[in-house]
Short mmCIF file of C-alpha atoms in Angstrom, two decimals:
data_model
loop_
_atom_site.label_atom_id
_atom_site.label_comp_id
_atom_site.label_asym_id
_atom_site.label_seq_id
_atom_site.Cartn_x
_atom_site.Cartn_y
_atom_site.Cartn_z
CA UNK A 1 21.15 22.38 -4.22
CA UNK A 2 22.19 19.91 -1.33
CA UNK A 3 19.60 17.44 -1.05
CA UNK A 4 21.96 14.89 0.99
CA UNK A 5 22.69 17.78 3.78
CA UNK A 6 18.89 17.88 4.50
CA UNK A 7 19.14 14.31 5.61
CA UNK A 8 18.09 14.76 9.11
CA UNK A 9 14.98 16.16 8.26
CA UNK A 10 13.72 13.55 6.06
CA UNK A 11 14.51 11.09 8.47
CA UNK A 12 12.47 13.22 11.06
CA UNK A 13 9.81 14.05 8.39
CA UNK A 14 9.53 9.81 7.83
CA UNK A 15 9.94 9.72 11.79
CA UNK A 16 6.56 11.90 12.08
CA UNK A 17 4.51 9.78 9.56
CA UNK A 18 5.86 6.54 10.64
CA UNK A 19 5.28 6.52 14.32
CA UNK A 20 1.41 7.83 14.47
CA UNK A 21 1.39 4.56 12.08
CA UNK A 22 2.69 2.34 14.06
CA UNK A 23 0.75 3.45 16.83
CA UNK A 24 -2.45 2.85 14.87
CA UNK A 25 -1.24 -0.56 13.78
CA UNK A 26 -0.40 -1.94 17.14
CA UNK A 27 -3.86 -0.81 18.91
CA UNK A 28 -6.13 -3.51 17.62
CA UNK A 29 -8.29 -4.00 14.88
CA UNK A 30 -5.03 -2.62 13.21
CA UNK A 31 -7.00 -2.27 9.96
CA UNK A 32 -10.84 -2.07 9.13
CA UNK A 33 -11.19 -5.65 7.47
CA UNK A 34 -13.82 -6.07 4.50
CA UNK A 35 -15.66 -8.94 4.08
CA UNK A 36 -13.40 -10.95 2.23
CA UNK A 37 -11.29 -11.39 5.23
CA UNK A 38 -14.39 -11.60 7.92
CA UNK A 39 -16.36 -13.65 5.63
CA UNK A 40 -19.81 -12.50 4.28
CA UNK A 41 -22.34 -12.96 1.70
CA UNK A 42 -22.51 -12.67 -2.39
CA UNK A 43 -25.72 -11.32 -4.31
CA UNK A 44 -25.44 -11.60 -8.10
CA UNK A 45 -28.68 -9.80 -9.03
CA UNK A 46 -30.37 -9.32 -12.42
CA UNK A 47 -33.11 -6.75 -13.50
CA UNK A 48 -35.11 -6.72 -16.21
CA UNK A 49 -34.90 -2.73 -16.98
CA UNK A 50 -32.21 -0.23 -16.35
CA UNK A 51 -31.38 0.36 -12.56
CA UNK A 52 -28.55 2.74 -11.22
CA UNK A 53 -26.13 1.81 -8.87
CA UNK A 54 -27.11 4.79 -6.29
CA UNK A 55 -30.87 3.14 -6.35
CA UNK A 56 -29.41 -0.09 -5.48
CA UNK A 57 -27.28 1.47 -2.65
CA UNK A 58 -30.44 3.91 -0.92
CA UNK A 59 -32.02 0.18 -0.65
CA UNK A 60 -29.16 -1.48 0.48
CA UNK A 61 -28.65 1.37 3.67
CA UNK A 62 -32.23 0.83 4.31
CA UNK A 63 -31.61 -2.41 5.42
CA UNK A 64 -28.53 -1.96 6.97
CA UNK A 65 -26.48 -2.88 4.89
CA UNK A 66 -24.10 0.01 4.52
CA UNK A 67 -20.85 -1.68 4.01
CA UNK A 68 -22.55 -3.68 1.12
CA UNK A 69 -19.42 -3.09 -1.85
CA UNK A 70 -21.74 -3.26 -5.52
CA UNK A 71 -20.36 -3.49 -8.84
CA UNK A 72 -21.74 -3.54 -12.44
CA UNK A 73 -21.46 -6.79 -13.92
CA UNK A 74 -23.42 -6.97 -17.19
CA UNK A 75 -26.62 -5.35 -18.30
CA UNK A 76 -28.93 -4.62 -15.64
CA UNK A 77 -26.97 -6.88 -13.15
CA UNK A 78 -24.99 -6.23 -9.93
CA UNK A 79 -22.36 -8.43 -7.77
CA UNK A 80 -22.92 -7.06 -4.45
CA UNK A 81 -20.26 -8.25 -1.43
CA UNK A 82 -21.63 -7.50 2.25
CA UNK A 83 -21.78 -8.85 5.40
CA UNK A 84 -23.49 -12.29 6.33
CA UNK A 85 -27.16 -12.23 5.73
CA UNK A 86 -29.50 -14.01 8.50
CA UNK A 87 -31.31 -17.39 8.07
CA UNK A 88 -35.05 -17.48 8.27
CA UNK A 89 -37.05 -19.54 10.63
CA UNK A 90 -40.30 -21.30 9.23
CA UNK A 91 -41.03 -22.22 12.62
CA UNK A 92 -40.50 -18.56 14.76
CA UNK A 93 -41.73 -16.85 11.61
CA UNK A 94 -38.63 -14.56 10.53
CA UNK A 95 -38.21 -13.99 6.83
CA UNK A 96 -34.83 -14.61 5.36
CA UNK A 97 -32.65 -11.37 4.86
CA UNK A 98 -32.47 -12.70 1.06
CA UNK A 99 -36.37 -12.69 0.69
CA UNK A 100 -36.32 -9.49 2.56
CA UNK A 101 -33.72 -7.70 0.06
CA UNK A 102 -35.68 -9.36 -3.18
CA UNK A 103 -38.52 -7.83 -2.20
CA UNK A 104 -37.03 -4.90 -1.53
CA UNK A 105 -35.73 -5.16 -5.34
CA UNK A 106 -38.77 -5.80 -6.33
CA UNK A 107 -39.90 -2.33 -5.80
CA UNK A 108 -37.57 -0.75 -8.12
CA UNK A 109 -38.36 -3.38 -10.68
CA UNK A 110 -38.71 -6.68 -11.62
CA UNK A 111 -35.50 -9.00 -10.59
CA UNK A 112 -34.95 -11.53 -13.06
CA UNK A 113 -32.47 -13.30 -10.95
CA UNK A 114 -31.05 -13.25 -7.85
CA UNK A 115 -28.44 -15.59 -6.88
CA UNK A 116 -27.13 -15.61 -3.12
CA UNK A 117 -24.00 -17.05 -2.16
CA UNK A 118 -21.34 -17.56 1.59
CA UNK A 119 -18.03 -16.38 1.18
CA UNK A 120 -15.25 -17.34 3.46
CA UNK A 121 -12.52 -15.83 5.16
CA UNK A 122 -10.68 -18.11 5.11
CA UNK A 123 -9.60 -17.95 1.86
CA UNK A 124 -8.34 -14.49 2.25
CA UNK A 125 -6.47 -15.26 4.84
CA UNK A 126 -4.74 -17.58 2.96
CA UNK A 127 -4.04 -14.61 0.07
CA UNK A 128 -2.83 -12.07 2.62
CA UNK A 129 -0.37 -15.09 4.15
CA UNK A 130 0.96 -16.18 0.89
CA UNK A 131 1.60 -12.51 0.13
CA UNK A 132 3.29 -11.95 3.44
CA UNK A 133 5.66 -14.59 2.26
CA UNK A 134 5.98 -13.31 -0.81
CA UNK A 135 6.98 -10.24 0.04
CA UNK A 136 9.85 -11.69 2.78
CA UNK A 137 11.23 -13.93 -0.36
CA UNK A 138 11.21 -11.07 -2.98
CA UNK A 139 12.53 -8.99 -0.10
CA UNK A 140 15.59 -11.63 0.03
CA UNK A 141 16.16 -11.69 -3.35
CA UNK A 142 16.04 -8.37 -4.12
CA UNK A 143 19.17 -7.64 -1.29
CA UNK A 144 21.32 -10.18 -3.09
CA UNK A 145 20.50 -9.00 -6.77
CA UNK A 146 21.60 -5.20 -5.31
CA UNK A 147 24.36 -6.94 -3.85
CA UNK A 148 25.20 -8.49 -7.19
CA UNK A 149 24.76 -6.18 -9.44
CA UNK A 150 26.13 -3.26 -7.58
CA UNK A 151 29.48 -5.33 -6.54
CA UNK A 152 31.83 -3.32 -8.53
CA UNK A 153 30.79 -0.55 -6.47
CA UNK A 154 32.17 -0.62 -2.09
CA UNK A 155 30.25 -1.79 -0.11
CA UNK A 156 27.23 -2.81 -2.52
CA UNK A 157 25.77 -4.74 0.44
CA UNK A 158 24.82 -1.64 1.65
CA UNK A 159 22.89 -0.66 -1.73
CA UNK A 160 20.35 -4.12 -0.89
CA UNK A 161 20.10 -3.15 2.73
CA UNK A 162 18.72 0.77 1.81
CA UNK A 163 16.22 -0.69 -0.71
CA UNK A 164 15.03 -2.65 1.64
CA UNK A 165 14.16 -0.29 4.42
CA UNK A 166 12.83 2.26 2.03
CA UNK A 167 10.55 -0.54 0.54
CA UNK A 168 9.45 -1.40 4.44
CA UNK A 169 9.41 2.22 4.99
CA UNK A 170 6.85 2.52 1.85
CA UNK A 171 4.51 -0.42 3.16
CA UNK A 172 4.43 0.86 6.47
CA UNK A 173 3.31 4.49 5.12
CA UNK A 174 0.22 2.73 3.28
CA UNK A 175 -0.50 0.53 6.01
CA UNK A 176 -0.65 2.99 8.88
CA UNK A 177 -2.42 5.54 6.85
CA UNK A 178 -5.34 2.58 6.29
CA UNK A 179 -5.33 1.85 9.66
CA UNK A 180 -5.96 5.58 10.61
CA UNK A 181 -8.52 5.87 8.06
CA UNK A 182 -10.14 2.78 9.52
CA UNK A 183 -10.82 3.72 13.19
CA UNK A 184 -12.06 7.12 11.48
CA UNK A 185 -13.60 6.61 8.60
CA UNK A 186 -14.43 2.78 8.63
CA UNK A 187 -12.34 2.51 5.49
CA UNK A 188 -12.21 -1.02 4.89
CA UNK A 189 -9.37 -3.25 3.82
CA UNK A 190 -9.98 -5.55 0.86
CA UNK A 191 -7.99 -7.64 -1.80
CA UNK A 192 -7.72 -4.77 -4.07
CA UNK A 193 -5.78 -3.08 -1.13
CA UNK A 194 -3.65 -6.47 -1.23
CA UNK A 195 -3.20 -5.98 -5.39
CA UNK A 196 -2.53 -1.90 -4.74
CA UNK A 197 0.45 -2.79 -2.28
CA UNK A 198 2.14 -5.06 -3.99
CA UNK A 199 1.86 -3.00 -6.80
CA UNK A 200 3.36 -0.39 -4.74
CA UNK A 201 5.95 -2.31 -4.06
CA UNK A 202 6.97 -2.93 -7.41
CA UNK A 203 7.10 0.36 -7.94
CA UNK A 204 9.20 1.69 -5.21
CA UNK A 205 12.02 -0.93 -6.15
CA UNK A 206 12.34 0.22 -9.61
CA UNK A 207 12.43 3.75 -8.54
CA UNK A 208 15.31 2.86 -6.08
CA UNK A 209 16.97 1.30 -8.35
CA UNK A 210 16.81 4.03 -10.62
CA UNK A 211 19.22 6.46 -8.15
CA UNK A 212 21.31 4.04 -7.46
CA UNK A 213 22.07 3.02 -11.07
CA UNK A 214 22.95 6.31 -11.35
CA UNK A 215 25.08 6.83 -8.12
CA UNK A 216 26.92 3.20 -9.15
CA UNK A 217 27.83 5.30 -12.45
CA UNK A 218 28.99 8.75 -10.44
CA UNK A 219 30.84 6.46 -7.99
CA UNK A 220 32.91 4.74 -11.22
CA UNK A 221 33.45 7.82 -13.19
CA UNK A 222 34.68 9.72 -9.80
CA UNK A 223 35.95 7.21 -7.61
CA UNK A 224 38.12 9.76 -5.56
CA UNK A 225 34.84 11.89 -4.54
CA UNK A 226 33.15 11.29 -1.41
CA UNK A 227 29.84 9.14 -1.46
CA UNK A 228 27.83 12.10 -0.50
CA UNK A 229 29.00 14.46 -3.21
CA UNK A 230 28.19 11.83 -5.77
CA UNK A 231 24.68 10.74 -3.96
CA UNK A 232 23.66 14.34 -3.89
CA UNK A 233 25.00 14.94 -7.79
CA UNK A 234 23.01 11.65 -8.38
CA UNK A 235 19.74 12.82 -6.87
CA UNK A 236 20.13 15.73 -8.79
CA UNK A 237 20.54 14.37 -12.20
CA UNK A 238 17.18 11.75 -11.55
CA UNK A 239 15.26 14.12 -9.67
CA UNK A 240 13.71 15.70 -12.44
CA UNK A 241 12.69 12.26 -13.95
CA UNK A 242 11.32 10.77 -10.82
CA UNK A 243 9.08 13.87 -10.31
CA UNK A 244 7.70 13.49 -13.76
CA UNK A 245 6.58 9.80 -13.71
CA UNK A 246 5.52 10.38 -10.23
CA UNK A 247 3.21 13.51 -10.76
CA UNK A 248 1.94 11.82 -14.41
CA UNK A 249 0.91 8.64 -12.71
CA UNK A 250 -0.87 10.41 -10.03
CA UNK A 251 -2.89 12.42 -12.50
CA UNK A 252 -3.77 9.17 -14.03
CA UNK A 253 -4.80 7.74 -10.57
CA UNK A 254 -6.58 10.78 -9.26
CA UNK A 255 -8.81 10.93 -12.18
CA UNK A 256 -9.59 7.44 -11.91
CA UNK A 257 -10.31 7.42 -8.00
CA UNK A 258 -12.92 10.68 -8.88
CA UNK A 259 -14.33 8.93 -12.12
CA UNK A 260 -13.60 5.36 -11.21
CA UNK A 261 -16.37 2.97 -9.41
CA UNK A 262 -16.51 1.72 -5.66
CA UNK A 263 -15.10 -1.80 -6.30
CA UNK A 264 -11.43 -0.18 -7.44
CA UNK A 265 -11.38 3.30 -4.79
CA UNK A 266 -9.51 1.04 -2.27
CA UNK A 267 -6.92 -0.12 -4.99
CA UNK A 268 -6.29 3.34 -6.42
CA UNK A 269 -5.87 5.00 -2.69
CA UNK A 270 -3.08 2.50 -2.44
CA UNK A 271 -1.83 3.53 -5.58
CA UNK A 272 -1.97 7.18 -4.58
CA UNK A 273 -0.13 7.00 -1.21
CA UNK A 274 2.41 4.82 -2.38
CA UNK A 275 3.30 6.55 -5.52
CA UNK A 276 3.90 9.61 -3.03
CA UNK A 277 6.03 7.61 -0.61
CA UNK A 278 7.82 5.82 -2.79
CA UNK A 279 9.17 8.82 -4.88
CA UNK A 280 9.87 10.13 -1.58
CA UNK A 281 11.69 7.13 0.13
CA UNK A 282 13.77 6.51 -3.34
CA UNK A 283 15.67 10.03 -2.84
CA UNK A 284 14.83 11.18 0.94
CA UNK A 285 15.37 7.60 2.65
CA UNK A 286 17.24 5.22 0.53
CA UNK A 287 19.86 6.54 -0.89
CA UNK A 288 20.42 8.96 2.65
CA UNK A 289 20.61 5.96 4.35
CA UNK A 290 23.96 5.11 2.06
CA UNK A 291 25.18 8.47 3.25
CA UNK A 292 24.86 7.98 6.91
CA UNK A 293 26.16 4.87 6.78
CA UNK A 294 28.96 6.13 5.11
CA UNK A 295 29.55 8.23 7.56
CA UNK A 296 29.27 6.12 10.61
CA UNK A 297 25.99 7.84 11.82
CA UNK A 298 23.91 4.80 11.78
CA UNK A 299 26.43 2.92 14.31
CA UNK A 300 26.97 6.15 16.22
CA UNK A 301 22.98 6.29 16.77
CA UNK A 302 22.34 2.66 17.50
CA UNK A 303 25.09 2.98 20.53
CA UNK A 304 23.54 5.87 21.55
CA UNK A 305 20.36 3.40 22.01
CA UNK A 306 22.88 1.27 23.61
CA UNK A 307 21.72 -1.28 20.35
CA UNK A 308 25.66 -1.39 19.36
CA UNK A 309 28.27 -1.78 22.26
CA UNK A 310 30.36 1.66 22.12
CA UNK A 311 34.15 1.55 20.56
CA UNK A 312 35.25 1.42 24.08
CA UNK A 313 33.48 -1.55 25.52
CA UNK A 314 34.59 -3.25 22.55
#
């Protein structure tokens, strides 16, 4: 099988995902925000009997409060995130939103405690720019530790460069897929989303990695072969082990996002699409990307953009 002569229509299969993505992300709100990154209120609530999570919820969508996010925190208690609750007015006689949602409690069963709390976004703005820079400096460091260790191989430069784009090409995937989810389903963005794409990350490095260990190795033992016979061979020999850790950690997730709670669905959807696109990008994008390159497509297509000046003007 010739994985490496399908080239052209992976890039055009990553062309179709990718551009309804960025289109998404550039028409604003480019993603749903939660309240973590708006700001909002914290109830830590405490009953004294048993009292489901759904019951808590019906209440909750009573009083509009639909985007309320509720987790189990103990026996008979609940941490519930949602959006900022009104002040009441003595004087123009309007109740709190807290006394109104106690009360509201109340009617299931006795609350033993209920704590209310602000949160700020500004701390999570501060968590999504930290991991922004992050991302840039692990970005940097993983081109010059390809670089490095690939050296013995030509052109090992080349090796950083294509992990690079197929880790932007993964982030991009999960980002534009939450931002079409957003304007139609209102699916919000949290800090579990930040935890799931950095996890993602992670993971779509080491699978790189992975084929191009094994390419560096079919380029030594077969120096005299072109790059694409040995990049195809390559893909070959790992394909059946990428598949495998691929589809068993997406049972794993799947049965956790049908099984799991609310607080963790945004962090496993992460997981989900970017265990799918970064299997894909590690032997459809990255090491392709070596090929054309190879080959001089990549500098043929950026003067056909007029990006590079042609052979003649230069």
């Amino acid at each position: 099988m010739n994985i490496v002569s399908k080239r052209r229509w992976f890039y055009l299969l990553s062309a179709i995902i990718l551009v309804p993505s960025i289109i998404s992300l550039s028409i604003p709100p480019s993603l749903f925000l939660g309240i973590e990154f708006t700001g909002g209120s914290t109830i830590s609530v405490k009953f004294d009997e048993p009292v489901s999570e759904s019951n808590v919820r019906n209440i909750l969508n009573k009083l509009n409060h639909s985007e309320a996010i509720i987790q189990p925190s103990g026996d008979n208690e609940f941490f519930i995130r949602l959006s900022r609750l009104r002040e009441g007015s003595s004087e123009q006689g309007i109740r709190s939103e807290r006394e109104v949602i106690e009360e509201a409690f109340e009617v299931i069963t006795t609350v033993a405690r209920l704590d209310v709390a602000s949160v700020s976004g500004v701390i999570a703005s501060d968590t999504v720019r930290n991991a922004f820079i992050a991302l840039v400096v692990a970005s940097i460091a993983i081109l010059f530790y390809i670089t490095w260790a690939f050296r013995q191989v030509p052109n090992p430069f080349r090796y950083g460069v294509a992990a690079i784009f197929a880790l932007i090409h993964d982030v991009l995937v999960v980002l534009g897929i939450f931002s079409i989810l957003g304007k139609l389903m209102h699916l919000e963005v949290n800090a579990m989303f930040i935890t799931g794409l950095l996890t993602i990350i992670g993971y779509s490095v080491n699978d790189t990695i992975v084929v191009f260990d094994r390419i560096r190795e079919n380029v030594s033992l077969s120096p005299a072969e072109r790059l694409e016979r040995n990049v195809n061979t390559s893909l070959l020999q790992t394909l059946g082990r990428s598949m495998n850790t691929s589809l068993t950690l997406l049972i794993t997730v799947l049965a956790l996002l049908l099984l799991g709670g609310e607080s963790i669905r945004n962090f496993l959807l992460v997981l989900m699409i970017g265990l799918i696109s970064g299997t894909y990008s590690s032997i459809c994008v990255a090491s392709q990307i070596l090929v054309s390159w190879e080959l001089g497509e990549i500098g043929r297509t950026l003067r056909r953009i007029r990006l590079l000046p042609s052979k003649a003007e230069s």
